PDB file of C-alpha atoms in Angstrom:
ATOM      1  CA  MET A 143     -15.753  13.536  13.806  1.00  0.00           C
ATOM      2  CA  GLU A 144     -12.140  13.947  12.727  1.00  0.00           C
ATOM      3  CA  LYS A 145     -10.540  11.080  10.832  1.00  0.00           C
ATOM      4  CA  LEU A 146      -7.085   9.804  11.780  1.00  0.00           C
ATOM      5  CA  SER A 147      -3.906   9.396   9.711  1.00  0.00           C
ATOM      6  CA  LEU A 148      -0.944   7.113  10.096  1.00  0.00           C
ATOM      7  CA  SER A 149       2.652   7.033   8.984  1.00  0.00           C
ATOM      8  CA  THR A 150       4.855   3.984   9.420  1.00  0.00           C
ATOM      9  CA  LYS A 151       8.386   3.203   8.218  1.00  0.00           C
ATOM     10  CA  ILE A 152      10.358   0.106   7.389  1.00  0.00           C
ATOM     11  CA  ASP A 153      14.051  -0.104   6.494  1.00  0.00           C
ATOM     12  CA  ILE A 154      14.983  -2.534   3.738  1.00  0.00           C
ATOM     13  CA  ASN A 155      18.545  -3.577   2.979  1.00  0.00           C
ATOM     14  CA  ALA A 156      18.138  -3.146  -0.787  1.00  0.00           C
ATOM     15  CA  PRO A 157      18.611  -0.349  -3.330  1.00  0.00           C
ATOM     16  CA  VAL A 158      15.678   1.958  -3.997  1.00  0.00           C
ATOM     17  CA  ALA A 159      15.173   0.570  -7.549  1.00  0.00           C
ATOM     18  CA  GLU A 160      14.616  -2.948  -6.172  1.00  0.00           C
ATOM     19  CA  VAL A 161      12.169  -1.720  -3.518  1.00  0.00           C
ATOM     20  CA  TRP A 162      10.240   0.279  -6.136  1.00  0.00           C
ATOM     21  CA  LYS A 163      10.050  -2.807  -8.348  1.00  0.00           C
ATOM     22  CA  GLY A 164       8.785  -4.735  -5.312  1.00  0.00           C
ATOM     23  CA  LEU A 165       5.992  -2.186  -4.850  1.00  0.00           C
ATOM     24  CA  THR A 166       4.923  -2.021  -8.495  1.00  0.00           C
ATOM     25  CA  ASP A 167       5.623  -5.415 -10.115  1.00  0.00           C
ATOM     26  CA  PRO A 168       2.443  -7.560  -9.865  1.00  0.00           C
ATOM     27  CA  GLU A 169       4.415 -10.829  -9.706  1.00  0.00           C
ATOM     28  CA  ILE A 170       6.437  -9.609  -6.711  1.00  0.00           C
ATOM     29  CA  VAL A 171       3.470  -7.917  -4.974  1.00  0.00           C
ATOM     30  CA  LYS A 172       1.501 -11.166  -5.100  1.00  0.00           C
ATOM     31  CA  GLN A 173       4.308 -12.955  -3.185  1.00  0.00           C
ATOM     32  CA  TYR A 174       4.159 -10.758  -0.060  1.00  0.00           C
ATOM     33  CA  PHE A 175       0.758  -9.000  -0.195  1.00  0.00           C
ATOM     34  CA  PHE A 176      -1.492 -11.935   0.826  1.00  0.00           C
ATOM     35  CA  GLY A 177      -1.684 -13.170  -2.793  1.00  0.00           C
ATOM     36  CA  THR A 178      -3.142  -9.865  -4.018  1.00  0.00           C
ATOM     37  CA  ASN A 179      -3.278  -9.162  -7.747  1.00  0.00           C
ATOM     38  CA  VAL A 180      -2.379  -5.503  -8.276  1.00  0.00           C
ATOM     39  CA  LYS A 181      -3.128  -3.877 -11.622  1.00  0.00           C
ATOM     40  CA  SER A 182      -2.047  -0.412 -12.707  1.00  0.00           C
ATOM     41  CA  ASP A 183       0.057   1.251 -15.384  1.00  0.00           C
ATOM     42  CA  TRP A 184       1.497   3.447 -12.580  1.00  0.00           C
ATOM     43  CA  LYS A 185       0.693   6.762 -14.262  1.00  0.00           C
ATOM     44  CA  ALA A 186      -1.022   9.777 -12.654  1.00  0.00           C
ATOM     45  CA  GLY A 187      -4.781   9.609 -13.160  1.00  0.00           C
ATOM     46  CA  SER A 188      -4.773   5.880 -13.917  1.00  0.00           C
ATOM     47  CA  PRO A 189      -6.802   3.310 -11.991  1.00  0.00           C
ATOM     48  CA  ILE A 190      -5.234   0.885  -9.533  1.00  0.00           C
ATOM     49  CA  THR A 191      -6.971  -2.303  -8.415  1.00  0.00           C
ATOM     50  CA  PHE A 192      -6.177  -4.919  -5.807  1.00  0.00           C
ATOM     51  CA  SER A 193      -8.064  -8.193  -6.093  1.00  0.00           C
ATOM     52  CA  GLY A 194      -7.920 -11.670  -4.675  1.00  0.00           C
ATOM     53  CA  GLU A 195      -9.337 -13.772  -1.916  1.00  0.00           C
ATOM     54  CA  TRP A 196      -9.001 -13.278   1.843  1.00  0.00           C
ATOM     55  CA  GLU A 197     -10.283 -15.866   4.308  1.00  0.00           C
ATOM     56  CA  GLY A 198     -12.496 -17.389   1.617  1.00  0.00           C
ATOM     57  CA  LYS A 199     -14.000 -14.069   0.476  1.00  0.00           C
ATOM     58  CA  SER A 200     -13.247 -12.436  -2.864  1.00  0.00           C
ATOM     59  CA  TYR A 201     -12.335  -8.768  -2.808  1.00  0.00           C
ATOM     60  CA  GLN A 202     -11.896  -6.044  -5.387  1.00  0.00           C
ATOM     61  CA  ASP A 203     -10.273  -2.946  -3.890  1.00  0.00           C
ATOM     62  CA  LYS A 204      -9.650   0.086  -6.036  1.00  0.00           C
ATOM     63  CA  GLY A 205      -8.535   3.651  -6.428  1.00  0.00           C
ATOM     64  CA  ASN A 206      -6.644   6.019  -8.694  1.00  0.00           C
ATOM     65  CA  ILE A 207      -3.007   7.042  -8.896  1.00  0.00           C
ATOM     66  CA  GLN A 208      -3.006  10.690  -7.807  1.00  0.00           C
ATOM     67  CA  GLU A 209       0.693  11.545  -7.906  1.00  0.00           C
ATOM     68  CA  ILE A 210       3.741   9.577  -8.919  1.00  0.00           C
ATOM     69  CA  THR A 211       7.463  10.111  -9.195  1.00  0.00           C
ATOM     70  CA  PRO A 212       8.648   6.716 -10.496  1.00  0.00           C
ATOM     71  CA  GLY A 213      11.258   5.141  -8.243  1.00  0.00           C
ATOM     72  CA  LYS A 214      10.567   7.558  -5.376  1.00  0.00           C
ATOM     73  CA  TYR A 215       6.929   8.269  -4.561  1.00  0.00           C
ATOM     74  CA  VAL A 216       3.362   7.242  -5.312  1.00  0.00           C
ATOM     75  CA  LYS A 217       0.074   8.412  -3.817  1.00  0.00           C
ATOM     76  CA  TYR A 218      -3.219   6.723  -4.631  1.00  0.00           C
ATOM     77  CA  SER A 219      -6.809   6.845  -3.470  1.00  0.00           C
ATOM     78  CA  TYR A 220      -8.036   3.585  -1.975  1.00  0.00           C
ATOM     79  CA  TRP A 221     -11.365   1.973  -1.211  1.00  0.00           C
ATOM     80  CA  SER A 222     -11.706  -1.568   0.088  1.00  0.00           C
ATOM     81  CA  SER A 223     -14.656  -3.789  -0.702  1.00  0.00           C
ATOM     82  CA  MET A 224     -13.938  -5.480   2.675  1.00  0.00           C
ATOM     83  CA  GLY A 225     -14.177  -2.191   4.613  1.00  0.00           C
ATOM     84  CA  GLY A 226     -17.930  -2.272   5.031  1.00  0.00           C
ATOM     85  CA  THR A 227     -18.370   1.193   3.498  1.00  0.00           C
ATOM     86  CA  GLU A 228     -20.199   2.368   0.398  1.00  0.00           C
ATOM     87  CA  ASP A 229     -18.113   3.030  -2.738  1.00  0.00           C
ATOM     88  CA  LYS A 230     -18.265   6.827  -2.630  1.00  0.00           C
ATOM     89  CA  PRO A 231     -15.581   9.544  -2.493  1.00  0.00           C
ATOM     90  CA  GLU A 232     -15.740  10.232   1.264  1.00  0.00           C
ATOM     91  CA  ASN A 233     -14.979   6.546   1.982  1.00  0.00           C
ATOM     92  CA  TYR A 234     -11.691   6.547   0.053  1.00  0.00           C
ATOM     93  CA  ALA A 235      -8.382   6.874   1.871  1.00  0.00           C
ATOM     94  CA  ASN A 236      -5.181   8.313   0.432  1.00  0.00           C
ATOM     95  CA  VAL A 237      -2.215   5.966   0.649  1.00  0.00           C
ATOM     96  CA  SER A 238       1.335   6.938  -0.231  1.00  0.00           C
ATOM     97  CA  TYR A 239       4.688   5.191  -0.438  1.00  0.00           C
ATOM     98  CA  THR A 240       7.841   7.299  -0.171  1.00  0.00           C
ATOM     99  CA  LEU A 241      11.284   5.780  -0.777  1.00  0.00           C
ATOM    100  CA  ASP A 242      14.583   7.219   0.483  1.00  0.00           C
ATOM    101  CA  GLU A 243      17.877   5.451  -0.172  1.00  0.00           C
ATOM    102  CA  ASN A 244      20.937   5.850   2.012  1.00  0.00           C
ATOM    103  CA  ASP A 245      24.075   3.704   1.553  1.00  0.00           C
ATOM    104  CA  GLY A 246      22.168   0.898  -0.190  1.00  0.00           C
ATOM    105  CA  PHE A 247      19.420   0.835   2.469  1.00  0.00           C
ATOM    106  CA  THR A 248      15.962   2.056   1.524  1.00  0.00           C
ATOM    107  CA  THR A 249      13.479   3.519   3.976  1.00  0.00           C
ATOM    108  CA  LEU A 250       9.900   2.939   2.860  1.00  0.00           C
ATOM    109  CA  THR A 251       7.424   5.327   4.500  1.00  0.00           C
ATOM    110  CA  VAL A 252       3.731   4.479   4.161  1.00  0.00           C
ATOM    111  CA  THR A 253       1.040   7.023   4.983  1.00  0.00           C
ATOM    112  CA  GLN A 254      -2.723   6.543   5.053  1.00  0.00           C
ATOM    113  CA  ASP A 255      -5.521   8.960   5.932  1.00  0.00           C
ATOM    114  CA  ASN A 256      -9.300   8.830   6.465  1.00  0.00           C
ATOM    115  CA  ILE A 257      -9.031   6.247   9.267  1.00  0.00           C
ATOM    116  CA  LYS A 258     -12.181   6.102  11.391  1.00  0.00           C
ATOM    117  CA  ASP A 259     -10.800   5.344  14.871  1.00  0.00           C
ATOM    118  CA  ILE A 260      -7.729   4.414  16.909  1.00  0.00           C
ATOM    119  CA  THR A 261      -8.443   0.671  16.695  1.00  0.00           C
ATOM    120  CA  SER A 262      -8.560   0.879  12.896  1.00  0.00           C
ATOM    121  CA  LYS A 263      -5.376   2.965  12.898  1.00  0.00           C
ATOM    122  CA  GLU A 264      -3.501   0.373  14.988  1.00  0.00           C
ATOM    123  CA  HIS A 265      -4.847  -2.425  12.774  1.00  0.00           C
ATOM    124  CA  SER A 266      -3.705  -0.592   9.609  1.00  0.00           C
ATOM    125  CA  GLU A 267      -0.234   0.141  11.026  1.00  0.00           C
ATOM    126  CA  GLN A 268       0.167  -3.525  11.977  1.00  0.00           C
ATOM    127  CA  ASN A 269      -1.061  -4.591   8.548  1.00  0.00           C
ATOM    128  CA  TRP A 270       1.398  -2.331   6.687  1.00  0.00           C
ATOM    129  CA  GLN A 271       4.267  -3.588   8.857  1.00  0.00           C
ATOM    130  CA  THR A 272       3.265  -7.206   8.113  1.00  0.00           C
ATOM    131  CA  VAL A 273       2.887  -6.589   4.369  1.00  0.00           C
ATOM    132  CA  PHE A 274       6.126  -4.670   3.953  1.00  0.00           C
ATOM    133  CA  GLY A 275       7.952  -6.945   6.409  1.00  0.00           C
ATOM    134  CA  GLY A 276       7.181  -9.604   3.766  1.00  0.00           C
ATOM    135  CA  LEU A 277       8.659  -7.400   1.033  1.00  0.00           C
ATOM    136  CA  LYS A 278      11.743  -6.819   3.214  1.00  0.00           C
ATOM    137  CA  LYS A 279      12.248 -10.586   3.665  1.00  0.00           C
ATOM    138  CA  LEU A 280      11.846 -11.164  -0.059  1.00  0.00           C
ATOM    139  CA  LEU A 281      14.337  -8.468  -1.068  1.00  0.00           C
ATOM    140  CA  GLU A 282      16.926  -9.226   1.627  1.00  0.00           C
ATOM    141  CA  LYS A 283      17.262 -12.929   0.688  1.00  0.00           C
TER     142      LYS A 283
END
């Protein structure tokens, strides 16, 4: 069965450097990403972890930074402890953030692959819009 991919965009009225900081600074991430603690040194090959509590359950999501162009692009593998799948390579998704600045506005494009069905795809798209809608609000204050 073929897995699905998604791509969703959000425009943020802020310079690309501020949006990048919002994606990579743990203190900022925690404010809009459901209280998630993100840990990474943001270098290719390095681990990335997302941990916290959601609806009373602890989670520890993880992956590795696969490609990075600081300030512009990052792609990481991602496995969620809440996803109900075993921690093995075929259960990891690839997630990427691409930033493009135009006249002080930044377009953030998020892509994700290895999605099992259309319901999960719609849920993920909605989730990314909610998460990065929070970042947008924070940066546009």
